[in-house]
PDB file of N, CA, C and O in Angstrom:
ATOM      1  N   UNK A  24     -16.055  43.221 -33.324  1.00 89.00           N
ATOM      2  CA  UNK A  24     -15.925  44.601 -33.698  1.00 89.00           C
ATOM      3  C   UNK A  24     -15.071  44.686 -34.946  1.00 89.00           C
ATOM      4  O   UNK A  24     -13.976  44.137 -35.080  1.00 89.00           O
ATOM      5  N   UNK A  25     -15.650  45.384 -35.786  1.00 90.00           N
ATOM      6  CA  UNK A  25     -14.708  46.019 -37.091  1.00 90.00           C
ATOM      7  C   UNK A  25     -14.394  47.078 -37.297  1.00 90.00           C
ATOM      8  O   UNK A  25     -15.363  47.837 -37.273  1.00 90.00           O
ATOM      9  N   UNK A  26     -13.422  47.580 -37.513  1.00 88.00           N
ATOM     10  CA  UNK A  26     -12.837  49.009 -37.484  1.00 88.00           C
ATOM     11  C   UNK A  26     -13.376  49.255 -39.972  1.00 88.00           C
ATOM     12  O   UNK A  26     -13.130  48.599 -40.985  1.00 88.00           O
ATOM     13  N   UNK A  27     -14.009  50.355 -39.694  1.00 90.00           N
ATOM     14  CA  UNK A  27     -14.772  50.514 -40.789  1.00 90.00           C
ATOM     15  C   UNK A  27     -13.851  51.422 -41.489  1.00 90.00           C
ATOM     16  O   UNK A  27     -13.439  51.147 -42.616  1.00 90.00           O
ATOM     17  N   UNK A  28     -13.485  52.582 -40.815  1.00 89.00           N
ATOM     18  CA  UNK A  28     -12.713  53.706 -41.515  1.00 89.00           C
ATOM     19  C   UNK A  28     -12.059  54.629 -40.497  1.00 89.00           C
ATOM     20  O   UNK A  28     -12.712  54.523 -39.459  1.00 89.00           O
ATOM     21  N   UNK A  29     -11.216  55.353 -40.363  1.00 86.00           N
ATOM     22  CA  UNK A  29     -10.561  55.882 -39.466  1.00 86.00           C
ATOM     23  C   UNK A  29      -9.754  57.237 -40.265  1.00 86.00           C
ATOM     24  O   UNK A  29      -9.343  57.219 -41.426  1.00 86.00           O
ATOM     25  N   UNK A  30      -9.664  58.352 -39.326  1.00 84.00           N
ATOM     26  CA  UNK A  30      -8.994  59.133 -39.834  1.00 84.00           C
ATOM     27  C   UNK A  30      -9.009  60.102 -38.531  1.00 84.00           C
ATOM     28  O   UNK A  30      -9.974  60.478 -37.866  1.00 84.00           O
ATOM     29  N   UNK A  31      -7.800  60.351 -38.401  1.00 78.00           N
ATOM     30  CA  UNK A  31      -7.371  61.599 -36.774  1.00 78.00           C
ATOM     31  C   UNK A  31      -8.330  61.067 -36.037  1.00 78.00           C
ATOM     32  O   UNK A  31      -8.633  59.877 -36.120  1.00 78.00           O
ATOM     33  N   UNK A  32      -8.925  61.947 -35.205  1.00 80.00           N
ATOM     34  CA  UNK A  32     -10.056  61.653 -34.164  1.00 80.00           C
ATOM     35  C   UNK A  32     -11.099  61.058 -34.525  1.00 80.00           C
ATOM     36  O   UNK A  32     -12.083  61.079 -33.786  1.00 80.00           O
ATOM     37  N   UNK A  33     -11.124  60.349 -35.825  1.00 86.00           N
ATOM     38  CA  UNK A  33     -12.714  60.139 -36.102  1.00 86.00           C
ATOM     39  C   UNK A  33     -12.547  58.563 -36.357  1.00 86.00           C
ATOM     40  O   UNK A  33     -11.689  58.206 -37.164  1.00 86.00           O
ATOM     41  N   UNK A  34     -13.223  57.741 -35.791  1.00 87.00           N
ATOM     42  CA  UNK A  34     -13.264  55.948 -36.258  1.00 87.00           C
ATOM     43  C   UNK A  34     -14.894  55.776 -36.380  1.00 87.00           C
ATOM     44  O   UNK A  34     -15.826  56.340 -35.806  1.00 87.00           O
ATOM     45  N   UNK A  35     -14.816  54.586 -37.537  1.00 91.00           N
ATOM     46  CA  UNK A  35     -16.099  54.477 -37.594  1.00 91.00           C
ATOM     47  C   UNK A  35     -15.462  52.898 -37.298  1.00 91.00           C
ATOM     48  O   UNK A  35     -14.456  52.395 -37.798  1.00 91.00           O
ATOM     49  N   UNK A  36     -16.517  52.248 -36.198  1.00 91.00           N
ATOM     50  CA  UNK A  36     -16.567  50.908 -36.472  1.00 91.00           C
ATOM     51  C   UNK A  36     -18.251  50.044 -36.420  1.00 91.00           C
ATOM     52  O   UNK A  36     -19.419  50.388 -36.241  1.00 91.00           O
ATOM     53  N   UNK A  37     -17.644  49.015 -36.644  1.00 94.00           N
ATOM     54  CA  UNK A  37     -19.163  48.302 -36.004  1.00 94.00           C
ATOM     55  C   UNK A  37     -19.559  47.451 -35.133  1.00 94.00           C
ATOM     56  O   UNK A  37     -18.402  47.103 -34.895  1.00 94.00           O
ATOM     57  N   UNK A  38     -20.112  46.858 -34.501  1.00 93.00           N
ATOM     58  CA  UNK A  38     -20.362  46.280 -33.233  1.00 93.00           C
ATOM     59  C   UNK A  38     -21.472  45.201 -33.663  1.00 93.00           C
ATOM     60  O   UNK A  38     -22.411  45.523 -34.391  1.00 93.00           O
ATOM     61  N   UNK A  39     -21.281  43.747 -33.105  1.00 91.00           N
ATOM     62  CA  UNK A  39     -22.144  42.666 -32.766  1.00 91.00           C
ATOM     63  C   UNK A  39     -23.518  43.139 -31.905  1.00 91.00           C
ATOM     64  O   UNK A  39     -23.403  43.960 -30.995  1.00 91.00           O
ATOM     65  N   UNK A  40     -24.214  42.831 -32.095  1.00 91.00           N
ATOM     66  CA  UNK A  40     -25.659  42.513 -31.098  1.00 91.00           C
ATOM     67  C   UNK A  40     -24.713  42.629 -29.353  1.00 91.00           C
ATOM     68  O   UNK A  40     -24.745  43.365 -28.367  1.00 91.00           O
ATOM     69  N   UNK A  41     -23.979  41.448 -29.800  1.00 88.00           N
ATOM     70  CA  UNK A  41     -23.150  40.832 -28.107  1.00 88.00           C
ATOM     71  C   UNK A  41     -22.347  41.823 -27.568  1.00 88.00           C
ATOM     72  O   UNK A  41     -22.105  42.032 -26.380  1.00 88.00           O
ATOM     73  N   UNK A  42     -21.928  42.458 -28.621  1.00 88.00           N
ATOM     74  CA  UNK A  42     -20.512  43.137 -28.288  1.00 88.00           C
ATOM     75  C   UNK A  42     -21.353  44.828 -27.992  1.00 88.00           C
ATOM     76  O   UNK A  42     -20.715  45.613 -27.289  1.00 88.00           O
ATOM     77  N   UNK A  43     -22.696  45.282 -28.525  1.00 90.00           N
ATOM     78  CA  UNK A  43     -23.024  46.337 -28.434  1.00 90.00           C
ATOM     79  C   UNK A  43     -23.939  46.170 -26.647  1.00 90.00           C
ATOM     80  O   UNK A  43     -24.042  47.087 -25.833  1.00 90.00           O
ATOM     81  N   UNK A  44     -24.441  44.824 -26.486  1.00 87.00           N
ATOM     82  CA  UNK A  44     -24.856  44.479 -25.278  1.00 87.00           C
ATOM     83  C   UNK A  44     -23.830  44.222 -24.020  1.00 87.00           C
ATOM     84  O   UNK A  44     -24.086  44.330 -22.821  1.00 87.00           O
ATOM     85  N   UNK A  45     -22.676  43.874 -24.605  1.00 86.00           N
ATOM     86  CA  UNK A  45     -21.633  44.136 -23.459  1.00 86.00           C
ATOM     87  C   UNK A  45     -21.136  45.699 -22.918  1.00 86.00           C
ATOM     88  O   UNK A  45     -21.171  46.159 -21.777  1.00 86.00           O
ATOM     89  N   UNK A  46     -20.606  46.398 -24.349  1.00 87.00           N
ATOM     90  CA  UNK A  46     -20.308  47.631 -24.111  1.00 87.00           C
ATOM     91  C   UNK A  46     -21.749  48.585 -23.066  1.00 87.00           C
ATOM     92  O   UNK A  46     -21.472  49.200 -22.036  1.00 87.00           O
ATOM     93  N   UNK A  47     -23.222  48.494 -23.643  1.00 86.00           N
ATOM     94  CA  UNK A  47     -23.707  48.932 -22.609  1.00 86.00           C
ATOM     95  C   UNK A  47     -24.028  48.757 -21.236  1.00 86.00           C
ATOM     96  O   UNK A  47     -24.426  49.635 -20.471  1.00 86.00           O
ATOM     97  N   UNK A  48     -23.766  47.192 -20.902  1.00 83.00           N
ATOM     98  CA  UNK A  48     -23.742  46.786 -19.711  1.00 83.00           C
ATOM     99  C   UNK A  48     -22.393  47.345 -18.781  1.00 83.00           C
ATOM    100  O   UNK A  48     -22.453  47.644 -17.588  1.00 83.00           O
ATOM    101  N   UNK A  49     -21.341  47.393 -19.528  1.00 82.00           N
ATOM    102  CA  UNK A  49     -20.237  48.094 -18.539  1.00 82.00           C
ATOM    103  C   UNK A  49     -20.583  49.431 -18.431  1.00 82.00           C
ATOM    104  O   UNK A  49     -20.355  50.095 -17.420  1.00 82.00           O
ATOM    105  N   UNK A  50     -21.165  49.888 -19.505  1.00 84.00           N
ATOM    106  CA  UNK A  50     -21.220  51.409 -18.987  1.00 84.00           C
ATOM    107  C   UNK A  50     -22.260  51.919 -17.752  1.00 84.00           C
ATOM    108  O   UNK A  50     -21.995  52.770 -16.902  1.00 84.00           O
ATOM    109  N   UNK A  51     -23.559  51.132 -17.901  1.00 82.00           N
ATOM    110  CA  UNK A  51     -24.440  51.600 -17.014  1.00 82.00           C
ATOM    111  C   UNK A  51     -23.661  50.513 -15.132  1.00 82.00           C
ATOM    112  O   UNK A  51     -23.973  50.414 -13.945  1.00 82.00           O
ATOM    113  N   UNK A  52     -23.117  50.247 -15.617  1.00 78.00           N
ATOM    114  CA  UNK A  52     -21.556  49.768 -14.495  1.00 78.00           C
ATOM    115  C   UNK A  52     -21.321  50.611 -14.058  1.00 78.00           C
ATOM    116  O   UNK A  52     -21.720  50.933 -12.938  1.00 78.00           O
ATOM    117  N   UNK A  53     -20.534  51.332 -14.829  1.00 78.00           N
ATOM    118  CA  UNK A  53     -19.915  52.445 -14.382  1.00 78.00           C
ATOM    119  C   UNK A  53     -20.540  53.498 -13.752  1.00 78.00           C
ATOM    120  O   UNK A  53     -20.103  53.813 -12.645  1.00 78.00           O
ATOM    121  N   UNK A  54     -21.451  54.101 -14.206  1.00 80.00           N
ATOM    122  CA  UNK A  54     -22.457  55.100 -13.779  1.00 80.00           C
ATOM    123  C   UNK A  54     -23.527  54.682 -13.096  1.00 80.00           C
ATOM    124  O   UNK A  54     -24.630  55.204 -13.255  1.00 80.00           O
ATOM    125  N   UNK A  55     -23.270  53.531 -12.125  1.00 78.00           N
ATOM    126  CA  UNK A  55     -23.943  53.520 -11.273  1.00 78.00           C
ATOM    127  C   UNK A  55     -22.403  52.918 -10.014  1.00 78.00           C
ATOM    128  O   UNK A  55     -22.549  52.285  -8.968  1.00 78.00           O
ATOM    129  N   UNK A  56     -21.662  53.190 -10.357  1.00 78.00           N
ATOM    130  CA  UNK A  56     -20.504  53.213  -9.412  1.00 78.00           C
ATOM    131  C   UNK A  56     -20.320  52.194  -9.035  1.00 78.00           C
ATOM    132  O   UNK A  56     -19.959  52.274  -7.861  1.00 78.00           O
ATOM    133  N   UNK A  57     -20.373  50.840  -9.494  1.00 72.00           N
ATOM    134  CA  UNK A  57     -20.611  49.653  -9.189  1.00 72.00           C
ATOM    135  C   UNK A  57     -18.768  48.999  -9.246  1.00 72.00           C
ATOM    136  O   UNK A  57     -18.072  49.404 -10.177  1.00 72.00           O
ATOM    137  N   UNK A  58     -18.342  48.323  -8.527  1.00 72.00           N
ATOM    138  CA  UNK A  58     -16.959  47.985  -8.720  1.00 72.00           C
ATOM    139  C   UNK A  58     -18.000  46.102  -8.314  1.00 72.00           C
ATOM    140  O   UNK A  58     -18.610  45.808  -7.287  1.00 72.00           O
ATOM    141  N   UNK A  59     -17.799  45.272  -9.558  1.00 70.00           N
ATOM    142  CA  UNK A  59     -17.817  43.804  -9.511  1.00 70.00           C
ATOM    143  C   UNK A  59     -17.380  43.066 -10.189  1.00 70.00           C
ATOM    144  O   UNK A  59     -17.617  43.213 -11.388  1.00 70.00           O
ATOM    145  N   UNK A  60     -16.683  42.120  -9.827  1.00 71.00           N
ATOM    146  CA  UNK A  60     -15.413  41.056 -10.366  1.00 71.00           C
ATOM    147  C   UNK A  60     -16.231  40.865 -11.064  1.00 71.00           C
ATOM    148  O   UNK A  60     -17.411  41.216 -11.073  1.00 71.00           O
ATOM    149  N   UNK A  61     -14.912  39.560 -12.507  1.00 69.00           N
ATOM    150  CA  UNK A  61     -15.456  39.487 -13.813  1.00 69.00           C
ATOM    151  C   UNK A  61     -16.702  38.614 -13.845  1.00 69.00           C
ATOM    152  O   UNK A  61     -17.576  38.821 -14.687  1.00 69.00           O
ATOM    153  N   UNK A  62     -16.824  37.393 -12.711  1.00 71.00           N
ATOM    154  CA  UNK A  62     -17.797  35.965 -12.983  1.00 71.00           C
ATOM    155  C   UNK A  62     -19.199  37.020 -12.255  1.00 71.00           C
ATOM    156  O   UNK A  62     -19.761  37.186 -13.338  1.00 71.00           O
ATOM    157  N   UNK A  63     -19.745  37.491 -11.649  1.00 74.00           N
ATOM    158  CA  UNK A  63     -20.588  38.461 -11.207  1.00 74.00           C
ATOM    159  C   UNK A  63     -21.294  39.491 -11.989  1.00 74.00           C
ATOM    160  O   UNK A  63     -22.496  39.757 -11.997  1.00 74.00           O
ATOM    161  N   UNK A  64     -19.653  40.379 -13.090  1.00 72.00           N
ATOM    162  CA  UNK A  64     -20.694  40.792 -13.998  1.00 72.00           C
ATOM    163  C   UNK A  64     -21.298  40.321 -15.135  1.00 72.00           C
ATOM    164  O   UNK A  64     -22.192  40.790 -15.841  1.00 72.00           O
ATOM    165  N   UNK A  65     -20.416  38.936 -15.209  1.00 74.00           N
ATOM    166  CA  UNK A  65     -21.563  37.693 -16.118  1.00 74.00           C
ATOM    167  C   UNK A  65     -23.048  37.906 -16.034  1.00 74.00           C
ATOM    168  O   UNK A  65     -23.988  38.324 -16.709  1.00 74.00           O
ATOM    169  N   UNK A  66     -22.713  37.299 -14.618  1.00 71.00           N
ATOM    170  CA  UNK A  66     -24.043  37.268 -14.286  1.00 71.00           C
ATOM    171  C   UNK A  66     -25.077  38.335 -14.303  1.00 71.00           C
ATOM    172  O   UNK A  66     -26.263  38.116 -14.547  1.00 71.00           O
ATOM    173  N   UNK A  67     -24.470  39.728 -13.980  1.00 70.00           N
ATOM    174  CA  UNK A  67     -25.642  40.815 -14.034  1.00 70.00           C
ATOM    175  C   UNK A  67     -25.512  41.432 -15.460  1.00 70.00           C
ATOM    176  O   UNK A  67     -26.222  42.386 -15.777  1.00 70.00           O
ATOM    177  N   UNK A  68     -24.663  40.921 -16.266  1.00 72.00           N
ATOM    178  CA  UNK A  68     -24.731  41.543 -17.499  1.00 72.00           C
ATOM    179  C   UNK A  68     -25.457  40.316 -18.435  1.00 72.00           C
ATOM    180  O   UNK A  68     -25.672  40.769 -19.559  1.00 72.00           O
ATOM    181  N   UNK A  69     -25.754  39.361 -18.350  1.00 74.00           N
ATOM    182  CA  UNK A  69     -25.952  38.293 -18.959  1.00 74.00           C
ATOM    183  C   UNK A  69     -25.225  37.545 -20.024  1.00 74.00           C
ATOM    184  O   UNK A  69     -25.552  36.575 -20.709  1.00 74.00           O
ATOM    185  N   UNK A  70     -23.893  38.443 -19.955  1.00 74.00           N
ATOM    186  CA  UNK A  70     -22.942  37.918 -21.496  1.00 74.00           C
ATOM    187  C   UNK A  70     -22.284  36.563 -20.717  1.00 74.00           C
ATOM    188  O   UNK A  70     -21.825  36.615 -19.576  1.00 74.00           O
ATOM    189  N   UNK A  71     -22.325  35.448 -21.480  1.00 75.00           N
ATOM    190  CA  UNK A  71     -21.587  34.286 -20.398  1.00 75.00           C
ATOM    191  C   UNK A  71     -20.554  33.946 -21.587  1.00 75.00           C
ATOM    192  O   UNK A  71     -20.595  32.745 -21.858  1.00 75.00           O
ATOM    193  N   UNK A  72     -19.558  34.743 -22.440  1.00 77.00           N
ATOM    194  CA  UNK A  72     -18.759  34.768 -23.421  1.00 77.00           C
ATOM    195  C   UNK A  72     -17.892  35.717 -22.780  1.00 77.00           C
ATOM    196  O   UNK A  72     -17.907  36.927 -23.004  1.00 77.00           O
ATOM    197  N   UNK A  73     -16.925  34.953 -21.750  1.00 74.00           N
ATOM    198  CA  UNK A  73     -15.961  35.876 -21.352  1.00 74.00           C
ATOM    199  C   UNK A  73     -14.692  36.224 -22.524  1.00 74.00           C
ATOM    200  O   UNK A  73     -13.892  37.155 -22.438  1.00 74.00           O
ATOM    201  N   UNK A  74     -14.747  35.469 -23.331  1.00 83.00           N
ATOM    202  CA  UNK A  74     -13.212  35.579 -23.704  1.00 83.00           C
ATOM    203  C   UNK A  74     -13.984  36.730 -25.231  1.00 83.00           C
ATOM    204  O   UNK A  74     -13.262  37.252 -26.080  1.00 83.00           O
ATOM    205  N   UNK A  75     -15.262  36.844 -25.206  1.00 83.00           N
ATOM    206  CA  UNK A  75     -15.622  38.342 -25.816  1.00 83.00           C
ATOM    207  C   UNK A  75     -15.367  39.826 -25.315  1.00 83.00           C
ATOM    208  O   UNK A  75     -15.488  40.824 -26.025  1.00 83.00           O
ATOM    209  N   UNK A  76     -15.054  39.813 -24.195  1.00 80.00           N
ATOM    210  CA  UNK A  76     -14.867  40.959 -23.292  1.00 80.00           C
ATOM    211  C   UNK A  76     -13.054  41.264 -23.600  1.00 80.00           C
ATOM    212  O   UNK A  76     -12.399  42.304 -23.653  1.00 80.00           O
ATOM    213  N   UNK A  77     -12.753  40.053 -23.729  1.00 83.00           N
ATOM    214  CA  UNK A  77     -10.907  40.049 -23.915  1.00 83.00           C
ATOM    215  C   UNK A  77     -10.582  40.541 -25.120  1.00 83.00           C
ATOM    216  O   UNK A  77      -9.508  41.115 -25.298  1.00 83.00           O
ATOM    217  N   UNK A  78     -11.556  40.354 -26.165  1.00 87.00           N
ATOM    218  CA  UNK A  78     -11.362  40.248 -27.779  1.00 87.00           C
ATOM    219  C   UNK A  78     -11.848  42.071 -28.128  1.00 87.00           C
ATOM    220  O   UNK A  78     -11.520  42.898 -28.979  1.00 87.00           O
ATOM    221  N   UNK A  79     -12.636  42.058 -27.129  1.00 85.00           N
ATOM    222  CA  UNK A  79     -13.563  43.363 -27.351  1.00 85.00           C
ATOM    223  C   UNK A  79     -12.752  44.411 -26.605  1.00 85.00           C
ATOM    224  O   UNK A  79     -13.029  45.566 -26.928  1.00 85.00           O
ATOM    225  N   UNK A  80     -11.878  44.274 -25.745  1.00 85.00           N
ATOM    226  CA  UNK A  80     -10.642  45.117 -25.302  1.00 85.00           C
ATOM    227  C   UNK A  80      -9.406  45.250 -26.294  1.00 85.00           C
ATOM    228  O   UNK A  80      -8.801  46.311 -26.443  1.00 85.00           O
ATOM    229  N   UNK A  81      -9.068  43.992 -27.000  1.00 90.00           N
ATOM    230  CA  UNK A  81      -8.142  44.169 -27.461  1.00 90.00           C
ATOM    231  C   UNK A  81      -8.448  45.140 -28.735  1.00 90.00           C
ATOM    232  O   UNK A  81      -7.626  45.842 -29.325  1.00 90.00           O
ATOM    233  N   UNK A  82      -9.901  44.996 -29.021  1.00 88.00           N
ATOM    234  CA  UNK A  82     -10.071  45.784 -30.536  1.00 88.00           C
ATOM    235  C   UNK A  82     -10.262  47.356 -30.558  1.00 88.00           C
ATOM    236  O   UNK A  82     -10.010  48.342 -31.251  1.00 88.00           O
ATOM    237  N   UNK A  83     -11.015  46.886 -29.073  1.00 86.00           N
ATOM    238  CA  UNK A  83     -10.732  48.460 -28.710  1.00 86.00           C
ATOM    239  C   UNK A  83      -9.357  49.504 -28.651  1.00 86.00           C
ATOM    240  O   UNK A  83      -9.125  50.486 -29.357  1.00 86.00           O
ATOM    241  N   UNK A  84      -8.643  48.989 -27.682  1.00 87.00           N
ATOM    242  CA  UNK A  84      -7.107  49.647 -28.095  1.00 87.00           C
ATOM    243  C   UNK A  84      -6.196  49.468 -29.350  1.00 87.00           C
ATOM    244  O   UNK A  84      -5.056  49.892 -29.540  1.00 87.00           O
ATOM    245  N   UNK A  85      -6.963  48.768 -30.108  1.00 89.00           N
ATOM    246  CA  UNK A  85      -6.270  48.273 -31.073  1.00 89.00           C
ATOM    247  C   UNK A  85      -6.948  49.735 -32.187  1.00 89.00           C
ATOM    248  O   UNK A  85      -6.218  49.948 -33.155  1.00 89.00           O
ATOM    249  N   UNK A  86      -8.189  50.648 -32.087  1.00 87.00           N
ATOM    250  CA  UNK A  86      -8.715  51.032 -32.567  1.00 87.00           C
ATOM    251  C   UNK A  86      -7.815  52.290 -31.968  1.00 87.00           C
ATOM    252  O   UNK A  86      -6.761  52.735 -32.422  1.00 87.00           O
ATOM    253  N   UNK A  87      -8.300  52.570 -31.216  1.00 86.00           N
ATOM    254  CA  UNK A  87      -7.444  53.712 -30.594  1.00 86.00           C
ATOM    255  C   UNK A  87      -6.142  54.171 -30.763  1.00 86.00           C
ATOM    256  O   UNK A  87      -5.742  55.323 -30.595  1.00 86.00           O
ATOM    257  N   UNK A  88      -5.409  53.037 -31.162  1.00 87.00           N
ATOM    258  CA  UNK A  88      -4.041  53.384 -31.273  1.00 87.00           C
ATOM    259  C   UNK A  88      -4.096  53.609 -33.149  1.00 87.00           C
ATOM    260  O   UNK A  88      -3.268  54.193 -33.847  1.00 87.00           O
ATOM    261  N   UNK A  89      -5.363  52.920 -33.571  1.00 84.00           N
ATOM    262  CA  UNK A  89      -4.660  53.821 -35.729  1.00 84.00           C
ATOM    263  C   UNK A  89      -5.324  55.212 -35.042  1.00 84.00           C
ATOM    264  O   UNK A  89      -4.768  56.118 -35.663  1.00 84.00           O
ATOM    265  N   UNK A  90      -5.990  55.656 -34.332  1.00 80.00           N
ATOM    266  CA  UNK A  90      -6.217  57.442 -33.460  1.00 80.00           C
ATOM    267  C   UNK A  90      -4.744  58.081 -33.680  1.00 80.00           C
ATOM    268  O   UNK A  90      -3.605  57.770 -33.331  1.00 80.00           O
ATOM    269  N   UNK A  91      -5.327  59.120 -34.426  1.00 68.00           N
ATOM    270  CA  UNK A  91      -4.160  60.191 -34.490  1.00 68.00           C
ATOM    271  C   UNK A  91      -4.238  61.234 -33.031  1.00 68.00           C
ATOM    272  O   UNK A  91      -5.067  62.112 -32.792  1.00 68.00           O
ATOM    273  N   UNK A  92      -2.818  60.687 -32.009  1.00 62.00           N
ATOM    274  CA  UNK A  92      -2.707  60.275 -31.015  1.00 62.00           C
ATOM    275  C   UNK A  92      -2.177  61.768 -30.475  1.00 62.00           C
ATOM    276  O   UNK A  92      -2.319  62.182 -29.325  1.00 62.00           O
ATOM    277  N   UNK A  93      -1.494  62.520 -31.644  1.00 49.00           N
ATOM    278  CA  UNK A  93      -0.353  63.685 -31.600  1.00 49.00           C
ATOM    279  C   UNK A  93      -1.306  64.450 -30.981  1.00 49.00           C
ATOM    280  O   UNK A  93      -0.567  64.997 -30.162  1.00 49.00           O
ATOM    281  N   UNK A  94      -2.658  65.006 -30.707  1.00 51.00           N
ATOM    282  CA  UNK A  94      -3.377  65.932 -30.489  1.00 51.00           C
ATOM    283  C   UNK A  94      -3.411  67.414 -31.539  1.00 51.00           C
ATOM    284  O   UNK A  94      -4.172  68.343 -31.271  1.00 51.00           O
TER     285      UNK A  94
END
């Protein structure tokens, strides 16, 4: 993930193939109410690059926090 441009509420970034196929696999996770440990959703997500999920969290909050945070 690359953080492209940012300003108050607005970030533009960009996303890998992997990293745009992970992010939708957790989401349709979520909205189907699914609670499954990390080696499981390997498997039903097909990403077998765990330490992308670690990298892809950290960039995430890492994005969130240049977020102009004050409201």
């Amino acid at each position: 993930m690359n953080i492209i441009n940012y300003k108050g509420d607005d970030i533009i970034i960009s996303l890998t193939r992997e990293e745009l196929q992970l992010l939708r696999s957790l989401v349709i996770e979520i909205y189907a109410g699914v609670c499954i440990d990390a080696e499981e959703f390997e498997i039903v997500s097909g990403i077998r690059n765990p330490q992308l999920v670690q990298e892809l969290e950290q960039h995430l909050i890492e994005a969130y926090n240049l977020m102009d945070t004050t409201g």
